[in-house]
Short mmCIF file of C-alpha atoms in Angstrom, two decimals:
data_model
loop_
_atom_site.label_atom_id
_atom_site.label_comp_id
_atom_site.label_asym_id
_atom_site.label_seq_id
_atom_site.Cartn_x
_atom_site.Cartn_y
_atom_site.Cartn_z
CA GLU A 86 148.47 -145.86 -41.80
CA ASP A 87 152.29 -145.45 -41.99
CA LYS A 88 153.79 -146.19 -45.37
CA VAL A 89 157.35 -146.54 -46.75
CA VAL A 90 158.04 -146.65 -50.47
CA GLN A 91 161.50 -147.73 -51.76
CA SER A 92 162.84 -147.31 -55.38
CA PRO A 93 163.93 -148.79 -57.47
CA LEU A 94 162.78 -152.25 -56.50
CA SER A 95 165.88 -153.77 -58.12
CA LEU A 96 169.03 -152.48 -59.52
CA VAL A 97 172.03 -154.15 -61.41
CA VAL A 98 175.28 -152.20 -61.62
CA HIS A 99 178.93 -153.11 -62.35
CA GLU A 100 181.68 -152.93 -59.65
CA GLY A 101 182.96 -149.29 -59.28
CA ASP A 102 179.72 -147.84 -60.06
CA THR A 103 177.88 -145.43 -57.74
CA VAL A 104 174.26 -146.09 -56.80
CA THR A 105 171.46 -144.03 -55.09
CA LEU A 106 168.70 -145.89 -53.38
CA ASN A 107 165.41 -143.91 -52.52
CA CYS A 108 163.05 -144.12 -49.66
CA SER A 109 159.98 -141.96 -49.25
CA TYR A 110 157.57 -142.11 -46.41
CA GLU A 111 154.40 -141.08 -44.65
CA VAL A 112 154.07 -141.37 -40.84
CA THR A 113 151.93 -139.85 -38.48
CA ASN A 114 154.64 -139.05 -35.85
CA PHE A 115 158.02 -139.25 -37.26
CA ARG A 116 160.77 -140.13 -34.94
CA SER A 117 163.67 -141.62 -37.02
CA LEU A 118 164.44 -143.38 -40.27
CA LEU A 119 166.65 -146.41 -40.36
CA TRP A 120 168.51 -148.09 -43.18
CA TYR A 121 169.43 -151.80 -43.01
CA LYS A 122 171.53 -154.25 -45.26
CA GLN A 123 170.01 -157.61 -45.71
CA GLU A 124 172.04 -160.44 -47.33
CA LYS A 125 171.06 -164.11 -46.88
CA LYS A 126 170.36 -163.64 -43.18
CA ALA A 127 168.97 -160.94 -40.78
CA PRO A 128 169.14 -157.27 -41.51
CA THR A 129 172.20 -155.42 -40.16
CA PHE A 130 171.94 -151.92 -39.27
CA LEU A 131 173.58 -149.15 -41.31
CA PHE A 132 172.33 -145.72 -40.28
CA MET A 133 169.76 -143.96 -38.16
CA LEU A 134 168.65 -140.53 -39.27
CA THR A 135 166.77 -138.14 -37.21
CA SER A 136 167.49 -134.61 -38.55
CA SER A 137 167.27 -133.13 -41.99
CA GLY A 138 170.22 -132.38 -43.99
CA ILE A 139 172.86 -133.94 -41.86
CA GLU A 140 174.78 -136.77 -43.76
CA LYS A 141 175.78 -139.81 -42.08
CA LYS A 142 178.62 -141.62 -43.50
CA SER A 143 180.36 -144.95 -43.22
CA GLY A 144 183.00 -145.80 -45.50
CA ARG A 145 181.75 -145.85 -49.03
CA LEU A 146 177.98 -145.55 -47.74
CA SER A 147 176.34 -142.41 -46.88
CA SER A 148 172.68 -141.43 -46.17
CA ILE A 149 170.73 -138.04 -45.86
CA LEU A 150 167.13 -137.29 -44.75
CA ASP A 151 164.86 -134.58 -45.95
CA LYS A 152 161.97 -134.30 -43.52
CA LYS A 153 160.28 -131.60 -45.50
CA GLU A 154 159.87 -133.63 -48.63
CA LEU A 155 159.63 -136.93 -46.64
CA PHE A 156 162.44 -138.82 -48.09
CA SER A 157 165.86 -140.30 -47.66
CA ILE A 158 168.61 -141.51 -50.03
CA LEU A 159 171.35 -144.10 -49.38
CA ASN A 160 174.35 -143.65 -51.55
CA ILE A 161 177.09 -146.30 -52.31
CA THR A 162 180.22 -145.21 -54.09
CA ALA A 163 182.80 -147.51 -55.82
CA THR A 164 180.52 -150.43 -55.47
CA GLN A 165 181.92 -153.79 -54.79
CA THR A 166 180.29 -157.36 -55.23
CA GLY A 167 180.08 -157.66 -51.50
CA ASP A 168 177.52 -154.74 -51.67
CA SER A 169 174.98 -157.08 -53.26
CA ALA A 170 172.09 -157.37 -50.95
CA VAL A 171 168.60 -156.10 -50.17
CA TYR A 172 168.75 -152.53 -48.67
CA LEU A 173 165.69 -151.97 -46.35
CA CYS A 174 164.57 -148.61 -45.22
CA ALA A 175 162.26 -148.17 -42.11
CA VAL A 176 160.53 -145.17 -40.39
CA VAL A 177 159.91 -145.22 -36.72
CA ASN A 178 156.52 -143.78 -35.45
CA GLY A 179 157.35 -142.41 -32.11
CA GLY A 180 153.76 -141.78 -30.87
CA SER A 181 152.95 -143.29 -27.74
CA ASN A 182 154.64 -146.52 -28.70
CA TYR A 183 157.68 -147.34 -30.59
CA LYS A 184 156.56 -148.88 -34.18
CA LEU A 185 158.70 -149.52 -37.22
CA THR A 186 157.29 -149.75 -40.68
CA PHE A 187 159.61 -151.21 -43.35
CA GLY A 188 159.65 -150.62 -47.05
CA LYS A 189 159.74 -153.62 -49.41
CA GLY A 190 163.50 -153.09 -50.13
CA THR A 191 165.78 -152.47 -53.06
CA LEU A 192 167.63 -155.42 -54.24
CA LEU A 193 171.00 -154.42 -55.42
CA THR A 194 173.20 -156.60 -57.53
CA VAL A 195 176.86 -155.79 -58.24
CA ASN A 196 178.38 -157.67 -61.04
CA PRO A 197 182.28 -157.96 -61.32
CA LYS B 265 178.34 -158.02 -26.19
CA ALA B 266 176.47 -160.95 -27.63
CA GLY B 267 173.87 -160.12 -30.26
CA VAL B 268 170.34 -161.16 -30.44
CA THR B 269 169.89 -164.76 -30.34
CA GLN B 270 166.84 -166.83 -31.70
CA THR B 271 165.96 -170.54 -31.39
CA PRO B 272 165.40 -172.69 -33.19
CA ARG B 273 166.88 -171.48 -36.49
CA TYR B 274 164.66 -173.74 -38.65
CA LEU B 275 161.25 -175.43 -38.13
CA ILE B 276 159.10 -177.56 -40.13
CA LYS B 277 155.43 -177.95 -39.10
CA THR B 278 152.16 -179.21 -40.45
CA ARG B 279 148.88 -177.19 -40.89
CA GLY B 280 146.97 -177.04 -37.66
CA GLN B 281 149.94 -177.45 -35.33
CA GLN B 282 151.29 -174.60 -33.04
CA VAL B 283 154.71 -173.33 -32.69
CA THR B 284 156.71 -171.37 -30.15
CA LEU B 285 159.68 -169.40 -31.14
CA SER B 286 162.31 -167.85 -28.60
CA CYS B 287 164.23 -164.67 -28.57
CA SER B 288 167.06 -163.37 -26.25
CA PRO B 289 167.76 -159.71 -26.69
CA ILE B 290 171.18 -158.09 -26.37
CA SER B 291 172.17 -157.64 -22.74
CA GLY B 292 170.51 -154.52 -21.33
CA HIS B 293 167.81 -154.05 -23.95
CA ARG B 294 164.38 -154.17 -22.60
CA SER B 295 162.53 -153.85 -25.74
CA VAL B 296 161.90 -156.78 -28.12
CA SER B 297 160.00 -156.66 -31.35
CA TRP B 298 158.84 -159.42 -33.65
CA TYR B 299 158.53 -159.36 -37.47
CA GLN B 300 157.42 -161.75 -40.12
CA GLN B 301 159.32 -161.70 -43.48
CA THR B 302 157.83 -163.08 -46.61
CA PRO B 303 158.96 -162.63 -50.25
CA GLY B 304 155.48 -161.07 -51.07
CA GLN B 305 154.93 -158.81 -48.15
CA GLY B 306 158.32 -157.92 -47.05
CA LEU B 307 158.99 -157.25 -43.41
CA GLN B 308 155.77 -156.75 -41.44
CA PHE B 309 155.58 -155.82 -37.64
CA LEU B 310 154.06 -158.37 -35.26
CA PHE B 311 154.37 -156.79 -31.87
CA GLU B 312 156.57 -155.10 -29.39
CA TYR B 313 157.24 -155.91 -25.77
CA PHE B 314 158.91 -153.76 -23.19
CA SER B 315 159.39 -154.67 -19.56
CA GLU B 316 156.99 -157.63 -19.92
CA THR B 317 154.28 -155.41 -21.44
CA GLN B 318 152.98 -155.57 -25.07
CA ARG B 319 153.12 -151.97 -26.12
CA ASN B 320 152.25 -152.22 -29.73
CA LYS B 321 150.67 -154.78 -32.12
CA GLY B 322 150.62 -155.05 -35.83
CA ASN B 323 147.72 -156.30 -38.16
CA PHE B 324 147.91 -160.10 -37.47
CA PRO B 325 145.07 -162.43 -36.43
CA GLY B 326 144.88 -163.46 -32.76
CA ARG B 327 146.62 -166.81 -33.64
CA PHE B 328 149.90 -164.89 -33.27
CA SER B 329 150.78 -164.09 -29.69
CA GLY B 330 153.72 -163.35 -27.54
CA ARG B 331 155.24 -162.70 -24.18
CA GLN B 332 158.18 -161.30 -22.53
CA PHE B 333 159.85 -162.63 -19.30
CA SER B 334 161.38 -160.62 -16.43
CA ASN B 335 164.87 -161.22 -18.07
CA SER B 336 163.71 -159.68 -21.23
CA ARG B 337 163.61 -162.91 -23.16
CA SER B 338 160.62 -163.27 -25.26
CA GLU B 339 158.61 -166.01 -26.97
CA MET B 340 156.23 -165.75 -29.97
CA ASN B 341 153.46 -168.45 -30.39
CA VAL B 342 151.62 -169.17 -33.51
CA SER B 343 148.45 -171.54 -33.08
CA THR B 344 146.57 -173.49 -35.75
CA LEU B 345 149.22 -172.85 -38.32
CA GLU B 346 148.28 -172.05 -41.98
CA LEU B 347 150.44 -172.67 -45.05
CA GLY B 348 150.64 -168.89 -45.33
CA ASP B 349 152.56 -168.76 -42.15
CA SER B 350 155.67 -170.06 -43.68
CA ALA B 351 158.16 -167.20 -43.34
CA LEU B 352 161.23 -165.89 -41.70
CA TYR B 353 160.48 -164.68 -38.19
CA LEU B 354 162.71 -161.98 -36.98
CA CYS B 355 163.16 -160.74 -33.55
CA ALA B 356 164.95 -157.32 -32.80
CA SER B 357 166.03 -155.83 -29.54
CA ARG B 358 166.25 -152.03 -29.14
CA SER B 359 168.77 -149.92 -27.49
CA GLU B 360 168.24 -146.82 -25.26
CA VAL B 361 169.04 -144.65 -28.44
CA ASN B 362 166.32 -146.52 -30.32
CA THR B 363 168.47 -148.61 -32.76
CA GLN B 364 167.05 -151.95 -33.38
CA TYR B 365 169.29 -154.97 -33.91
CA PHE B 366 167.99 -158.08 -35.57
CA GLY B 367 168.64 -161.71 -34.56
CA PRO B 368 169.33 -164.34 -37.24
CA GLY B 369 165.71 -165.36 -37.59
CA THR B 370 163.82 -168.64 -37.51
CA ARG B 371 162.82 -170.09 -40.81
CA LEU B 372 159.29 -171.58 -40.28
CA THR B 373 157.97 -173.98 -43.09
CA VAL B 374 154.38 -175.09 -42.75
CA LEU B 375 153.52 -178.09 -44.87
#
């Protein structure tokens, strides 16, 4: 059974700090890894990673995948209170059908 | 392009009733997936439809069913509701490059 484990489960930081969120996975037929941000509504897409070692970047957020060690990290630099959210990691099992397995998420709280 | 839309946004039902939720994907997306999100279990995959065919199913009882229409709109049905079915039900549509976009969700409360 596919499995995604995120750590830490929750994190409290001050504005301006840099945070690193972790996602490790086990999947029988890896296709891609997705990161989402969820505030008090539906998850919004951040990144899709398919290749090892290639950093994806969007503003203060960046992410990288290690397919050998089966993990990904999401970095947020110069955090702002608006970054407070649950960050979800999901892996896509590309087998014969497309199936997404989500981790439980990391709750990030950024205090002013 | 309009995003994924779901109706209704909120529902309150009682145990034993049944409910139908609706999802309209992003225009041009042919794949629709459904998820259940609860505080304890997180986001759990229910099923995926592509071109009116169910292609994949998660570990949920047969009370949970769905279908997809020729215009890619999808419905999800839950029969004989239980208290534990209270959750946020999310629908997501998938692009050709396999990025999933979520709708706003339907918050179901079972009393």
